[in-house]
C-alpha positions in Angstrom: 4.7 -17.2 -21.8 7.2 -15.2 -23.8 9.4 -13.0 -21.5 8.6 -9.4 -22.4 11.0 -7.1 -20.7 9.3 -3.9 -19.5 10.9 -0.8 -18.0 9.2 2.3 -16.7 10.6 5.9 -16.9 8.9 8.6 -14.8 9.7 12.2 -15.4 9.2 15.0 -12.8 11.5 17.1 -10.7 8.8 17.2 -8.1 9.1 13.4 -7.6 12.9 13.7 -6.9 12.3 16.7 -4.6 9.9 14.6 -2.6 7.1 17.0 -3.2 4.8 14.2 -4.5 4.8 10.4 -4.3 5.3 8.5 -7.5 2.0 6.7 -7.5 2.1 6.1 -11.2 4.9 3.6 -10.9 3.2 1.6 -8.2 -0.1 1.5 -10.1 1.5 0.6 -13.4 3.6 -2.2 -11.9 0.6 -3.8 -10.3 -1.6 -3.4 -13.4 1.1 -4.7 -15.8 1.6 -7.7 -13.5 -2.1 -8.5 -13.6 -1.7 -8.8 -17.4 1.3 -11.0 -17.2 4.2 -8.5 -17.5 6.9 -8.0 -14.9 8.4 -4.5 -14.7 12.2 -5.1 -14.6 13.4 -1.6 -13.8 12.0 1.8 -13.0 13.9 5.1 -13.5 12.9 8.6 -12.3 14.5 11.6 -14.0 14.0 15.3 -13.6 12.1 17.5 -16.1 14.2 18.3 -19.1 16.5 16.5 -21.4 17.7 13.8 -18.9 14.8 11.8 -20.3 16.8 11.3 -23.6 19.6 9.5 -21.7 17.2 7.4 -19.7 15.3 6.3 -22.8 18.6 5.3 -24.5 19.6 3.2 -21.5 16.3 1.5 -21.3 16.3 0.8 -25.0 19.4 -1.3 -24.6 17.6 -3.7 -22.2 13.9 -3.6 -22.7 11.3 -4.8 -25.2 8.8 -2.2 -24.0 9.6 1.2 -22.5 6.7 3.1 -20.9 7.4 6.8 -20.1 5.0 9.0 -18.0 5.2 12.7 -17.9 6.7 15.5 -20.0 3.9 15.7 -22.6 2.5 19.0 -21.5 2.7 22.4 -23.3 5.5 24.1 -21.3 9.2 24.4 -22.1 10.3 21.7 -19.7 8.0 19.1 -21.3 10.4 17.5 -23.7 9.5 13.8 -23.8 8.3 14.1 -27.4 11.5 15.7 -28.5 13.5 13.0 -26.6 11.6 10.3 -28.4 12.5 11.9 -31.8 16.1 12.2 -30.7 16.4 8.5 -29.6 14.5 7.2 -32.7 16.1 9.6 -35.2 12.9 11.0 -36.6 11.3 14.4 -37.0 7.9 15.7 -35.8 4.9 16.9 -37.6 1.7 18.7 -36.5 -1.3 16.4 -36.3 -4.3 18.6 -37.3 -6.8 16.1 -35.8 -5.1 16.5 -32.4 -4.9 20.3 -32.9 -8.7 20.4 -33.6 -9.3 18.2 -30.5 -7.3 20.8 -28.4 -9.4 23.6 -29.8 -12.6 21.8 -28.9 -11.4 20.9 -25.5 -10.8 24.5 -24.5 -13.9 25.7 -26.3 -16.1 23.4 -24.3 -14.7 24.9 -21.1 -15.1 28.5 -22.3 -11.3 29.1 -22.2 -9.2 30.7 -24.9 -6.4 28.3 -26.1 -2.9 29.6 -25.7 -0.6 29.0 -28.7 1.8 26.9 -26.6 -0.9 24.3 -26.2 -0.5 23.3 -29.8 2.9 21.9 -28.8 0.8 18.9 -27.7 -0.3 18.4 -31.3 3.2 17.6 -32.4 3.6 13.9 -33.2 6.9 12.1 -33.9 7.0 10.6 -37.4 5.9 7.0 -37.3 4.1 7.2 -33.9 0.5 6.5 -33.3 -1.7 8.8 -31.2 -3.5 7.7 -28.1 -6.6 9.8 -27.5 -6.9 11.5 -24.1 -10.6 12.5 -23.3 -9.5 13.5 -19.8 -6.9 16.1 -20.6 -5.0 17.9 -23.3 -1.9 15.7 -23.8 -2.4 12.7 -26.1 -0.4 9.6 -25.5 2.0 8.2 -28.2 3.1 4.8 -29.3 6.3 4.3 -31.3 6.3 0.7 -32.6 9.4 -1.5 -32.1 12.1 -1.6 -34.8 15.0 -3.9 -35.4 17.2 -1.8 -33.1 14.8 -0.2 -30.7 12.0 -1.4 -28.4 8.4 -0.2 -28.4 8.1 3.2 -26.7 4.8 4.2 -25.0 4.5 7.8 -23.9 1.8 8.7 -21.3 0.6 11.9 -19.6 1.8 12.3 -16.0 -1.5 13.1 -14.2 -2.9 9.8 -12.8 -6.5 10.9 -13.8 -5.3 10.9 -17.4 -2.7 8.1 -17.3 -4.9 5.4 -15.8 -7.9 5.7 -18.2 -5.5 5.8 -21.2 -3.7 2.7 -20.0 -7.0 0.8 -19.6 -8.5 2.0 -22.8 -5.6 1.9 -25.2 -2.4 0.5 -23.7 -3.6 -2.8 -22.1 -5.2 -4.1 -25.3 -2.0 -3.4 -27.2 0.2 -5.1 -24.6 -2.1 -8.1 -24.0 -1.8 -9.0 -27.7 1.8 -9.7 -26.9 1.0 -12.3 -24.1 1.7 -15.9 -25.0 1.0 -18.8 -22.6 0.2 -19.0 -18.9 0.2 -15.7 -17.0 1.9 -15.8 -13.6 -0.3 -14.8 -10.7 0.4 -13.1 -7.4 -1.0 -14.2 -4.0 -0.1 -12.2 -0.9 -0.5 -13.6 2.7 -0.3 -11.2 5.6 1.0 -12.7 8.9 1.1 -11.2 12.4 2.7 -12.4 15.6 5.9 -13.7 14.0 9.0 -11.9 12.8 10.4 -12.1 9.3 13.5 -14.2 10.2 11.5 -16.7 12.3 9.0 -17.0 9.5 11.6 -17.7 6.9 13.2 -20.3 9.1 9.7 -21.9 9.5 8.5 -22.0 5.9 11.3 -21.1 3.4 12.7 -24.6 2.7 9.3 -26.1 2.1 8.1 -23.3 -0.1 11.2 -23.4 -2.3 10.6 -27.1 -3.0 7.5 -26.1 -5.1 8.5 -26.1 -8.7 7.9 -22.8 -10.5 7.0 -20.9 -7.3 8.7 -17.5 -6.5 8.8 -16.6 -2.8 9.5 -13.2 -1.3 9.0 -11.6 2.1 8.1 -8.0 3.0 8.4 -6.9 6.6 6.5 -3.9 8.0 5.9 -2.8 11.6 4.3 -5.7 13.4 3.6 -7.9 10.4 5.1 -9.7 7.5 3.8 -10.3 3.9 4.6 -13.5 2.1 4.4 -13.0 -1.7 4.0 -16.1 -3.8 4.2 -15.8 -7.6 3.5 -18.7 -10.1 0.9 -20.5 -12.0 -2.2 -21.8 -10.3 -0.8 -25.3 -9.6 2.3 -23.8 -7.9 0.3 -21.3 -6.0 -2.1 -23.9 -4.6 0.8 -26.0 -3.5 2.6 -23.0 -1.9 -0.6 -21.9 -0.1 -1.2 -25.3 1.3 2.4 -25.6 2.6 2.3 -22.0 4.1 -1.0 -22.6 5.9 0.2 -25.9 7.2 3.4 -24.5 8.7 2.3 -21.0 9.7 -1.5 -20.9 9.4 -1.8 -19.7 13.0 -0.2 -16.4 12.0 -2.0 -15.8 8.8 -4.7 -13.2 8.8 -8.1 -14.1 7.4 -9.6 -13.4 4.9 -6.3 -13.9 3.1 -4.6 -10.7 2.3 -6.8 -8.6 4.7 -5.3 -5.9 6.8 -5.1 -6.5 10.5 -7.9 -4.1 11.3 -10.2 -5.6 8.7 -9.5 -9.1 10.0 -10.4 -7.9 13.5 -13.6 -6.3 12.4 -14.7 -9.4 10.3 -13.7 -11.7 13.1 -15.7 -9.9 15.8 -18.6 -9.4 13.4 -18.6 -13.1 12.7 -18.9 -13.9 16.4 -21.5 -11.2 17.0 -19.2 -9.4 19.5 -18.8 -5.7 20.3 -15.5 -4.0 21.0 -14.3 -0.9 22.9 -11.0 0.8 23.3 -9.3 2.8 26.1 -6.2 4.6 24.9 -3.5 6.7 26.4 -0.2 6.7 24.5 -1.8 5.9 21.1 -4.1 8.9 21.2 -7.0 7.2 19.5 -5.0 5.3 16.8 -6.5 1.9 17.7 -10.0 3.3 17.4 -9.1 5.0 14.1 -7.7 1.8 12.6 -10.9 -0.1 13.5 -13.2 2.6 12.2 -11.2 2.9 8.9 -12.8 -0.4 8.0 -16.2 -0.1 6.2 -18.9 -1.8 8.4 -17.0 -1.3 11.6 -20.0 0.3 13.2 -21.4 -3.2 13.6 -18.7 -4.1 16.1 -17.4 -0.7 17.5 -19.4 1.8 19.5 -17.2 3.2 22.3 -13.7 4.5 22.5 -11.9 6.6 25.0 -8.7 8.7 24.8 -7.7 9.2 28.4 -4.4 10.9 28.1 -4.4 12.6 31.5 -4.6 10.7 34.8 -7.8 12.7 35.6 -9.4 11.4 32.5 -8.6 7.8 33.4 -10.3 8.3 36.7 -13.3 10.4 35.6 -14.1 8.5 32.4 -13.0 5.0 33.1 -13.2 4.7 36.9 -9.5 4.1 37.5 -9.0 4.6 41.3 -6.9 7.7 42.0 -5.0 5.8 44.7 -4.0 3.1 42.1 -2.7 5.8 39.8 -0.8 7.5 42.6 0.7 4.2 43.9 1.7 2.6 40.6 1.8 5.3 38.0 -0.2 5.5 34.8 2.1 3.1 33.0 1.5 0.0 35.1 -0.4 -3.2 35.1 -3.0 -2.2 37.7 -3.9 1.0 35.9 -4.2 -0.5 32.4 -6.2 -3.4 33.8 -8.6 -1.0 35.5 -8.8 1.0 32.2 -9.8 -2.1 30.2 -12.3 -3.3 32.7 -13.8 0.2 33.1 -14.2 0.4 29.3 -15.9 -3.0 29.3 -18.3 -2.0 32.0 -19.2 1.4 30.6 -19.6 0.3 27.0 -21.4 -3.0 27.5 -18.9 -4.4 24.9 -17.7 -8.0 24.8 -14.0 -7.2 24.6 -12.1 -4.0 25.5 -8.5 -3.2 25.0 -6.5 -0.6 26.9 -3.0 0.7 26.5 -0.8 3.0 28.5 2.9 3.7 27.9 5.7 6.2 27.3 5.9 7.0 23.6 9.0 9.1 24.1 11.4 10.5 23.3 11.0 12.2 26.7 9.3 10.8 29.7 9.7 7.5 31.4 11.8 6.6 34.4 14.9 4.4 34.9 12.5 1.6 35.8 10.1 2.4 33.0 12.1 4.0 30.2 10.5 5.5 27.1 9.2 2.7 24.9 7.6 0.9 27.9 3.9 0.1 27.4 1.3 -2.0 29.3 -1.6 -3.7 27.5 -4.8 -5.2 28.9 -7.6 -7.1 27.1 -10.8 -7.5 29.1 -13.2 -10.2 27.9 -16.8 -10.4 29.2 -17.1 -13.6 31.3 -13.5 -14.4 30.3 -11.3 -12.4 32.6 -8.6 -9.9 31.8 -5.2 -10.5 30.1 -2.3 -8.1 30.6 1.2 -7.9 29.1 4.1 -5.4 29.2 6.2 -4.7 26.1 9.2 -2.5 25.3 9.4 -0.8 22.0 12.4 1.6 22.0 11.5 3.3 18.7 10.6 6.7 17.4 7.3 8.1 18.5 5.4 7.2 15.3 6.7 3.7 15.1 6.0 3.1 18.8 2.4 4.1 18.4 2.1 1.9 15.3 3.6 -1.1 17.2 1.3 -0.6 20.2 -1.8 -0.4 18.0 -0.7 -3.5 16.1 -0.3 -5.5 19.3 -3.6 -4.2 20.7 -5.5 -5.3 17.6 -3.8 -8.7 17.5 -4.9 -9.4 21.1 -8.5 -8.7 20.1 -8.4 -11.8 17.9 -8.5 -13.9 21.1 -12.1 -12.9 21.8 -14.6 -15.7 22.0 -18.3 -15.9 22.3 -19.2 -15.7 26.0 -21.0 -19.0 26.1 -17.9 -20.7 24.7 -15.9 -19.6 27.8 -15.5 -22.2 30.5 -15.1 -21.5 34.1 
């Protein structure tokens, strides 16, 4: 395939201020890759004439420059003017676009302001991309001997995405020549990024034409493989041979979806008893469509009294050992199992911090218990000295991983 260098430029002061997340770049990067294009660079600039400099810089490197934003009717929308400046052309009023603007506002029973006709101004030599979902048409300036192709798109995702699918992708796909590289993502849990690399990296890099990358998040690691189908099949086989025990199934599934599908496949029900996570484990499970087939009961027993009244944890056990202890979390899991009639129940109790804890049990200490019907109860203590949000995410991650150890009751031996 011919290497077509693509760069993205996103305009919007609100992106740089952190007021909104730049979802356009993420969506465009993924959509372009599906079509065989790799985005080589992304630039974000504020509203105004910084766009001119960004377009000039990209023009020195890229074959295609895609710009989103700055096509509206207000004074800070100057992407059209920037394109004229970079290409050395003038603008003209496109009466077909102007008529479309009049009809757009008329259909909505709104009077059109004169400033809206700014959107009917088209750089000389550019083609117009219709926008049935808004007022700002897109623009395509063909490549020349000294400049790349420029594609200008409206900023709102509800306008940008349909325009890309309808008009931009057919244009770009005509430039594709040869095999298109594909992406395959494998999600692994129970192993750290460094240990995973030591385990699989040398073998994966022996596959000709295979690109390998790792992305670590809280409690899990993604392995990204990029290549043609032959390389991907070889890479997948090597990864599953060396690290298959850590790979979530179905391939690419989130942990919570993998848990729900795993339990559903075994015909098992699950329950949760949470203290420090405040219901996060149950939320992650119920975020999965179809989770009602495996999940019916969940308790958030933050106070000691709730643990006793709702789960039957003996008050004397709480008094003797404290809420963050093996006996208490074991009683929580077994109480949830008994009261719910589930096949597996997970319980957690810990100090999320930053306050709380003791010298013997500092903030970040957490106890887990997984109770399995006819299969006993497994407990484990972990220490996650992190911020409160990361602690809760780590705990929910570990709790869900443990549920993948559930088995059909008849398969459990005494």
